[in-house]
Amino acid sequence: MSHWDERQLTVIEPAEEPGLSKKALKKAAAKEAKKAKQQNQKQEAPTQPDPNDPLKDRYGDSPLIQSRAVTGQKWTAAGSLTEALVDTTVLVRGRVHAVRGKGKSCFLILRDRTATVQAVLFADDETVSRPMVKYAMGLSKESLVDVEGLLVKPAVPIESCSQKEVELQVRSVHCISRSETLPFQISDAARPEAVAKSGGDSGEKFATVLQDTKLDNRYLDLRTPANQAVFRVQSSVCQFFRGALLEEGFMEIHTPKLIAGASEGGASVFHLQYMGQPACLAQSPQLYKQMAICADMDKVFEIGPVFRAENSDTHRHLCEFTGLDFEMTIKEHYFEVLDVVEKVFGTICNGLEEKCALELDVIREQYPFEPFKFKPVRLPFSEGIQMLRDAGYTAGDHDDLTTKLEKTLGSLVKEKYGTDFYILYKYPMAIRPFYTMPCADDAAYSNSYDVFMRGEEIISGAQRIHDPNLLVERAKFWEIPIPTLQSYIDSFKLGASPHGGAGVGLERVVMLFCGLNNVRKTSLFPRDPKRLTP
């Protein structure tokens, strides 16, 4: 059982149907009666201490925190509760993940982000009273509480918690914020999908929380340990990306997201009115990265939102995502850009394995995945096509790869080269954006490249056209109105350095590194063709 599962999991009974036996009807009635009793008990749960209890100062709902005073109290994170702190008194703030008890005893499981710890109360009328135990048993799941107590080593490890070697003997418990009825249980949302389907070792039936239900209540869903870990990994990817480029002499910039014309071409553009004139949301920072290069900034990067009006309800498409983009001057060949790409991803992949090992383990508990194998490999597009043909697949010389062919090629590359990371370069010109530089020895191909993780594309990049006349020619070919690009084109008329760059989808990188099956799992509040809230 994973360390965030409760000791007692809810068994989902079949729905009542016409023609049920007397035994089944009796069982259903008993279940409803038990449910009603539990609801009544919750409604009657005390929020304040018994005024006649000598230990009344040790429990009860706290007054609303309104920054009245600074007391100097020190809180300890649940994840820091280890054997090194045994026999010390600690104060912990966490959520009530689970609560169970009877009579004189109560067991709480407190959750603090990815960590869980057991807290116990045994009424002895010296340190814990019976009313105090009753108060603790009445705490609703997901309520925030402050618990103070003595940290001890249990007789046997607490297998249901992440902090297995310690438990908290409670001396005081105060509720900071009570939770109302939950739309679903965190333990159900955090359960591994395979266990939810199979019932685990016991074969029990577990509640399944559907993806749409999770996303409708994302502020609750994000509390699961796996989600906490996913977004810490995502934060680290940004840090590693930024750090690697800063080491290479890049400068971070911030470009407009309201623009006059499409930045990528095609129909996937969000149109809007801007002070009485037509405008659109930027499909990428592409045009402005290039103008920054023309302004002699040499090496620039940006981490920011990207908008694509793609009506693609797939596992890997979003209408808004976070782009990790960079652009740089080149001296003679666009392979100089690929050198940077490989260094950046080496920093990201190795950095995550070294510094996010705990988070990756937490993710694996709910979503098992194989460790990502990073070894840079570069292949011409034509060689990739040939590998597919040799394996019995049909692939055109000038056609873009379908999702199925991308996945297949990823498997072939991993089998041959032992890597989950590779670069395809020299793509057909017909399937690249208008600003892509044509190949010098074959105009049917381009100085472009895509980067893949686990057989899925994460980067699309190229050497850019820096000649204004060729740029106009390519824009006309794509039927992009020249007036909407005029300032962009003009930026190349005063002398422009050869340059190239890349754009990376942050959410897709995290999804593929962690072997997840849907990019919505790595988007904090996803925006897809059907979702605009919350």
XYZ file of C-alpha atoms in Angstrom, residues 45-505:
461
model
C -18.528 16.984 16.142
C -17.288 19.464 18.763
C -15.396 22.510 17.567
C -14.551 23.883 21.026
C -13.247 22.200 24.168
C -15.385 21.057 27.056
C -15.392 24.068 29.427
C -15.136 21.696 32.412
C -12.124 19.851 31.043
C -8.876 20.666 32.935
C -7.032 20.149 29.598
C -9.357 22.469 27.643
C -6.470 24.706 26.513
C -4.934 21.824 24.595
C -7.587 21.428 21.893
C -10.322 23.218 19.975
C -10.719 25.338 16.844
C -8.306 28.270 16.776
C -9.529 31.831 16.277
C -9.240 33.092 12.708
C -5.596 33.890 12.019
C -5.515 37.634 11.308
C -1.842 38.401 11.932
C -2.528 39.490 15.528
C 0.910 38.664 16.900
C 4.280 37.045 16.273
C 4.689 34.345 18.940
C 8.058 32.923 17.954
C 6.688 29.383 17.711
C 8.611 27.065 15.385
C 6.839 24.604 13.109
C 8.542 21.466 11.790
C 7.689 20.125 8.339
C 6.317 16.585 8.404
C 8.975 15.502 5.916
C 11.650 16.528 8.443
C 10.326 14.245 11.187
C 13.015 11.564 11.386
C 14.628 9.417 14.065
C 17.091 12.228 14.693
C 14.259 14.175 16.381
C 12.982 11.308 18.555
C 12.249 12.366 22.166
C 11.818 16.009 21.211
C 8.618 18.037 21.237
C 7.614 19.309 17.819
C 4.820 21.448 16.378
C 3.463 20.328 13.002
C 0.895 21.931 10.722
C -0.747 19.587 8.251
C -3.969 18.340 6.772
C -6.066 15.595 8.316
C -5.519 12.875 5.741
C -7.246 10.149 7.755
C -8.811 9.799 11.170
C -9.985 6.729 13.044
C -10.605 5.962 16.660
C -12.859 4.546 19.317
C -13.384 5.248 22.978
C -10.171 6.485 24.575
C -7.941 6.423 21.480
C -7.643 8.259 18.178
C -5.208 7.903 15.292
C -4.643 10.785 12.886
C -2.608 10.702 9.707
C -1.322 14.187 8.973
C -0.258 15.132 5.452
C 2.158 17.920 4.605
C 2.658 18.082 0.827
C 4.295 14.736 -0.063
C 4.928 13.613 3.533
C 2.594 11.826 5.954
C 3.040 11.075 9.650
C 0.881 9.287 12.228
C -0.275 11.170 15.322
C -1.849 9.260 18.232
C -4.001 10.267 21.192
C -4.656 7.999 24.184
C -6.815 9.419 26.965
C -5.029 9.279 30.315
C -6.510 12.447 31.894
C -3.001 13.778 32.441
C -1.815 14.736 28.954
C -4.883 13.757 26.888
C -8.526 13.802 28.008
C -11.531 11.928 26.646
C -13.130 15.164 25.325
C -9.825 15.873 23.557
C -9.968 12.440 21.873
C -13.590 13.068 20.873
C -12.602 16.423 19.389
C -9.812 14.819 17.340
C -12.130 12.069 16.075
C -14.554 14.757 14.867
C -12.008 16.498 12.652
C -13.056 16.380 9.009
C -10.646 15.138 6.372
C -8.535 17.835 4.707
C -8.958 20.225 7.644
C -5.765 22.096 8.541
C -4.538 21.468 12.070
C -1.665 22.398 14.358
C -0.524 19.362 16.340
C 2.106 19.470 19.071
C 3.530 16.399 20.665
C 6.428 14.181 21.558
C 8.090 12.436 18.643
C 8.720 8.777 19.434
C 9.855 5.634 17.653
C 6.936 3.191 17.250
C 7.220 -0.474 18.156
C 6.731 -1.366 14.475
C 7.165 0.864 11.392
C 4.084 2.808 10.282
C 3.822 1.367 6.776
C 0.895 3.576 5.775
C 2.969 6.771 6.202
C 6.025 8.203 4.504
C 7.595 8.841 7.951
C 7.569 5.161 8.907
C 10.074 5.221 11.758
C 8.421 7.882 13.921
C 5.026 8.844 15.266
C 3.688 11.791 17.200
C 2.258 11.380 20.710
C -0.161 14.288 20.699
C -0.204 16.814 23.526
C -2.302 19.485 21.802
C -4.407 19.727 18.637
C -6.043 22.849 17.252
C -7.931 23.175 13.974
C -6.829 26.136 11.855
C -9.355 25.721 9.030
C -12.129 23.136 8.728
C -12.923 21.412 5.453
C -16.476 20.960 4.258
C -17.717 17.820 2.456
C -15.195 16.704 -0.165
C -16.165 16.017 -3.804
C -13.831 13.011 -3.639
C -11.333 11.499 -1.237
C -7.647 12.322 -1.641
C -6.848 8.647 -1.038
C -9.031 7.735 -4.048
C -7.421 10.390 -6.266
C -3.940 9.293 -5.156
C -4.448 5.569 -5.667
C -2.358 3.956 -8.437
C -4.541 3.392 -11.499
C -3.588 -0.272 -11.719
C -4.682 -0.869 -8.111
C -7.959 0.990 -8.661
C -8.739 -1.282 -11.615
C -7.534 -4.594 -10.168
C -8.435 -4.075 -6.521
C -4.882 -4.781 -5.406
C -3.893 -7.877 -3.413
C -7.244 -8.031 -1.620
C -9.340 -7.798 -4.789
C -11.497 -5.075 -3.193
C -13.389 -2.564 -5.310
C -12.080 0.974 -4.964
C -13.586 4.289 -5.941
C -12.179 5.722 -9.175
C -11.946 9.485 -9.621
C -12.252 10.387 -13.308
C -9.893 12.881 -14.895
C -12.624 15.471 -15.548
C -13.743 15.275 -11.919
C -10.164 15.833 -10.798
C -9.725 18.799 -13.114
C -13.093 20.314 -12.111
C -11.750 20.304 -8.538
C -8.108 20.874 -9.391
C -7.383 22.846 -6.198
C -8.204 19.631 -4.295
C -6.634 17.227 -6.784
C -3.320 19.106 -6.592
C -3.010 18.089 -2.940
C -2.190 14.471 -3.784
C 1.458 13.589 -3.112
C 2.079 12.690 -6.759
C 0.756 16.045 -7.968
C 2.809 17.886 -5.365
C 5.870 16.045 -6.678
C 5.016 16.620 -10.353
C 4.970 20.379 -9.962
C 8.139 20.426 -7.908
C 9.759 18.530 -10.776
C 8.281 21.057 -13.204
C 9.714 23.926 -11.175
C 13.116 22.230 -11.238
C 12.996 21.832 -15.028
C 12.606 25.608 -15.339
C 15.487 26.181 -12.933
C 17.790 23.782 -14.779
C 16.798 25.267 -18.157
C 17.486 28.788 -16.930
C 20.706 27.845 -15.164
C 22.176 25.961 -18.125
C 21.545 28.864 -20.504
C 22.842 31.496 -18.092
C 26.072 29.483 -17.858
C 26.311 29.681 -21.659
C 26.037 33.480 -21.580
C 22.331 33.778 -22.467
C 20.131 36.643 -21.274
C 16.506 36.208 -20.174
C 13.951 38.385 -22.000
C 10.173 38.898 -21.868
C 8.258 39.339 -25.113
C 4.692 40.532 -25.941
C 1.850 38.032 -26.045
C -0.531 40.437 -27.824
C 0.632 40.742 -31.427
C -0.689 41.973 -34.756
C -0.049 38.853 -36.852
C 0.459 35.127 -36.518
C 3.919 34.189 -35.260
C 3.913 30.644 -36.652
C 1.536 30.745 -39.624
C -1.370 28.378 -40.105
C -4.864 28.516 -38.643
C -4.132 27.739 -34.976
C -4.400 31.373 -33.853
C -6.572 32.966 -31.160
C -7.954 36.167 -32.717
C -9.173 39.140 -30.694
C -9.833 42.857 -30.912
C -7.142 45.174 -29.577
C -8.369 48.739 -29.136
C -10.408 48.550 -32.320
C -7.853 46.708 -34.442
C -7.430 42.989 -35.089
C -4.834 41.156 -33.046
C -3.997 37.657 -31.848
C -2.330 35.832 -28.997
C 1.279 34.859 -29.664
C 1.758 31.278 -30.824
C 5.370 31.586 -29.673
C 7.903 34.323 -28.857
C 9.589 33.498 -32.153
C 9.426 36.843 -33.951
C 10.562 38.825 -30.938
C 13.413 36.456 -30.094
C 14.712 37.060 -33.589
C 14.299 40.815 -33.335
C 16.296 40.666 -30.092
C 19.075 38.901 -32.024
C 18.926 41.679 -34.615
C 19.369 44.101 -31.716
C 22.750 42.449 -31.002
C 21.620 40.568 -27.906
C 23.348 37.445 -29.318
C 21.881 34.846 -26.914
C 18.396 35.162 -25.406
C 15.824 32.923 -23.761
C 12.332 33.170 -22.333
C 10.017 31.138 -20.107
C 6.444 32.221 -20.798
C 2.929 31.353 -21.993
C 2.229 30.129 -25.516
C -1.220 30.001 -27.144
C -2.346 27.554 -29.831
C -5.962 27.455 -31.079
C -5.644 23.775 -31.971
C -8.902 21.857 -31.678
C -6.927 18.735 -30.752
C -8.345 16.800 -27.839
C -5.338 14.494 -27.466
C -3.102 13.360 -24.617
C -0.331 15.792 -25.595
C -2.003 18.995 -26.845
C -2.978 22.091 -24.877
C -4.355 25.428 -26.044
C -2.116 27.233 -23.561
C 1.189 25.932 -22.312
C 4.489 27.198 -20.952
C 7.191 27.633 -23.563
C 10.904 27.321 -22.856
C 12.444 29.193 -25.776
C 15.921 30.306 -26.720
C 17.588 31.976 -29.688
C 21.264 32.511 -30.490
C 23.572 33.760 -33.200
C 25.543 31.140 -35.106
C 28.931 31.553 -36.729
C 28.669 29.029 -39.549
C 26.343 26.065 -38.905
C 23.066 25.410 -37.074
C 24.649 22.426 -35.333
C 25.964 25.054 -32.899
C 22.355 25.326 -31.678
C 22.085 21.544 -31.330
C 25.180 21.587 -29.118
C 23.319 23.920 -26.745
C 20.139 21.818 -26.906
C 22.055 18.709 -25.868
C 23.816 20.522 -23.028
C 20.543 21.985 -21.705
C 18.763 18.629 -21.729
C 21.744 16.893 -20.206
C 21.544 19.427 -17.365
C 17.782 18.897 -16.994
C 17.788 15.089 -17.118
C 20.821 14.579 -14.904
C 19.692 17.328 -12.543
C 16.276 15.781 -12.031
C 17.751 12.355 -11.265
C 20.188 13.842 -8.748
C 18.141 16.556 -7.040
C 14.547 15.350 -7.423
C 15.004 11.670 -6.512
C 12.433 11.880 -3.693
C 9.828 13.555 -5.916
C 10.393 11.035 -8.712
C 9.891 8.168 -6.246
C 6.631 9.720 -5.035
C 5.396 10.033 -8.635
C 6.379 6.419 -9.348
C 4.249 5.179 -6.449
C 1.094 6.375 -8.215
C 2.334 6.370 -11.815
C 5.055 3.714 -12.263
C 7.588 4.554 -14.995
C 10.995 3.473 -16.227
C 13.910 5.853 -15.538
C 14.626 8.181 -18.453
C 17.761 7.230 -20.405
C 19.647 10.254 -21.711
C 22.337 9.889 -24.366
C 22.463 12.452 -27.194
C 21.896 10.982 -30.661
C 21.510 12.949 -33.925
C 19.953 11.483 -37.069
C 19.074 13.040 -40.438
C 15.334 13.000 -41.143
C 15.999 10.755 -44.149
C 17.742 8.184 -41.926
C 14.794 8.150 -39.572
C 12.481 7.504 -42.523
C 14.713 4.664 -43.678
C 14.710 3.079 -40.208
C 10.906 3.061 -40.319
C 10.863 1.525 -43.798
C 13.371 -1.133 -42.775
C 11.019 -2.041 -39.935
C 8.138 -2.455 -42.388
C 6.398 0.918 -42.043
C 5.299 3.262 -44.836
C 6.768 6.766 -44.566
C 7.035 9.454 -47.256
C 10.270 11.326 -47.965
C 8.584 14.734 -47.580
C 5.734 13.912 -45.210
C 5.622 14.847 -41.556
C 5.725 11.976 -39.088
C 2.432 10.923 -37.572
C 2.193 10.384 -33.829
C 2.258 6.630 -34.392
C 5.396 6.831 -36.555
C 7.093 9.107 -34.011
C 6.469 6.557 -31.252
C 7.650 3.723 -33.473
C 10.826 5.558 -34.429
C 11.449 6.304 -30.747
C 11.312 2.574 -29.994
C 13.645 1.804 -32.890
C 16.143 4.454 -31.778
C 16.088 3.210 -28.185
C 16.637 -0.369 -29.334
C 19.567 0.628 -31.547
C 21.195 3.410 -29.525
C 19.955 2.855 -25.953
C 18.510 6.331 -25.437
C 15.128 7.973 -24.838
C 16.472 11.254 -26.268
C 17.370 11.969 -29.878
C 17.389 14.713 -32.506
C 16.116 14.477 -36.089
C 17.485 17.191 -38.381
C 17.152 18.359 -41.991
C 13.348 18.191 -42.258
C 11.432 18.699 -45.524
C 10.864 22.413 -46.202
C 7.150 21.900 -46.868
C 6.394 20.986 -43.251
C 8.311 23.774 -41.485
C 7.310 27.375 -40.492
C 7.768 30.219 -42.955
C 10.873 31.644 -41.247
C 12.886 28.372 -41.571
C 16.128 28.601 -43.592
C 16.164 26.334 -46.692
C 18.967 23.795 -46.967
C 21.830 25.065 -49.176
C 22.309 21.802 -51.104
C 18.632 20.851 -51.515
C 15.845 23.448 -51.412
C 13.304 20.690 -50.713
C 14.833 20.342 -47.238
C 15.540 22.817 -44.440
C 18.069 23.616 -41.741
C 15.650 22.442 -39.078
C 15.378 19.868 -36.333
C 13.010 18.266 -33.862
C 13.947 16.804 -30.495
C 12.226 13.718 -29.083
C 11.737 12.192 -25.632
C 10.369 8.657 -25.358
C 9.326 8.853 -29.006
C 7.349 12.112 -28.762
C 8.365 15.507 -30.141
C 9.193 18.159 -27.560
C 11.199 20.702 -29.572
C 10.772 22.164 -33.008
C 13.621 24.437 -34.084
C 15.669 25.679 -37.000
C 18.136 28.130 -38.394
C 15.972 31.160 -39.146
C 15.888 33.180 -42.343
C 17.823 36.406 -41.742
C 17.519 37.782 -45.291
C 14.452 40.102 -45.597
C 13.769 39.320 -49.267
C 13.746 35.562 -48.704
C 11.587 36.103 -45.618
C 8.940 37.980 -47.636
C 8.998 35.240 -50.248
C 8.373 32.544 -47.656
C 5.627 34.538 -45.890
C 3.792 34.967 -49.202
C 4.093 31.239 -49.829
C 2.322 30.639 -46.495
C -0.254 33.321 -47.385
C 0.587 35.382 -44.329
C -0.362 39.082 -44.843
C 2.890 41.000 -45.158
C 1.612 44.157 -43.333
C 1.108 42.122 -40.154
C 4.808 41.129 -40.253
C 6.261 44.410 -41.486
C 8.072 45.399 -38.283
C 9.487 41.874 -38.032
C 10.716 41.942 -41.654
C 12.113 45.461 -41.245
C 14.284 44.277 -38.344
C 16.388 42.279 -40.837
C 16.988 45.201 -43.237
C 19.685 46.826 -41.121
C 22.059 43.882 -41.027
C 21.165 40.637 -39.259
C 23.317 37.876 -37.805
C 22.730 34.269 -38.840
C 20.834 32.668 -35.980
C 18.760 29.733 -34.775
C 16.923 28.515 -31.747
C 14.330 26.186 -30.283
C 11.006 26.105 -28.503
C 10.211 23.548 -25.790
C 6.847 22.726 -24.218
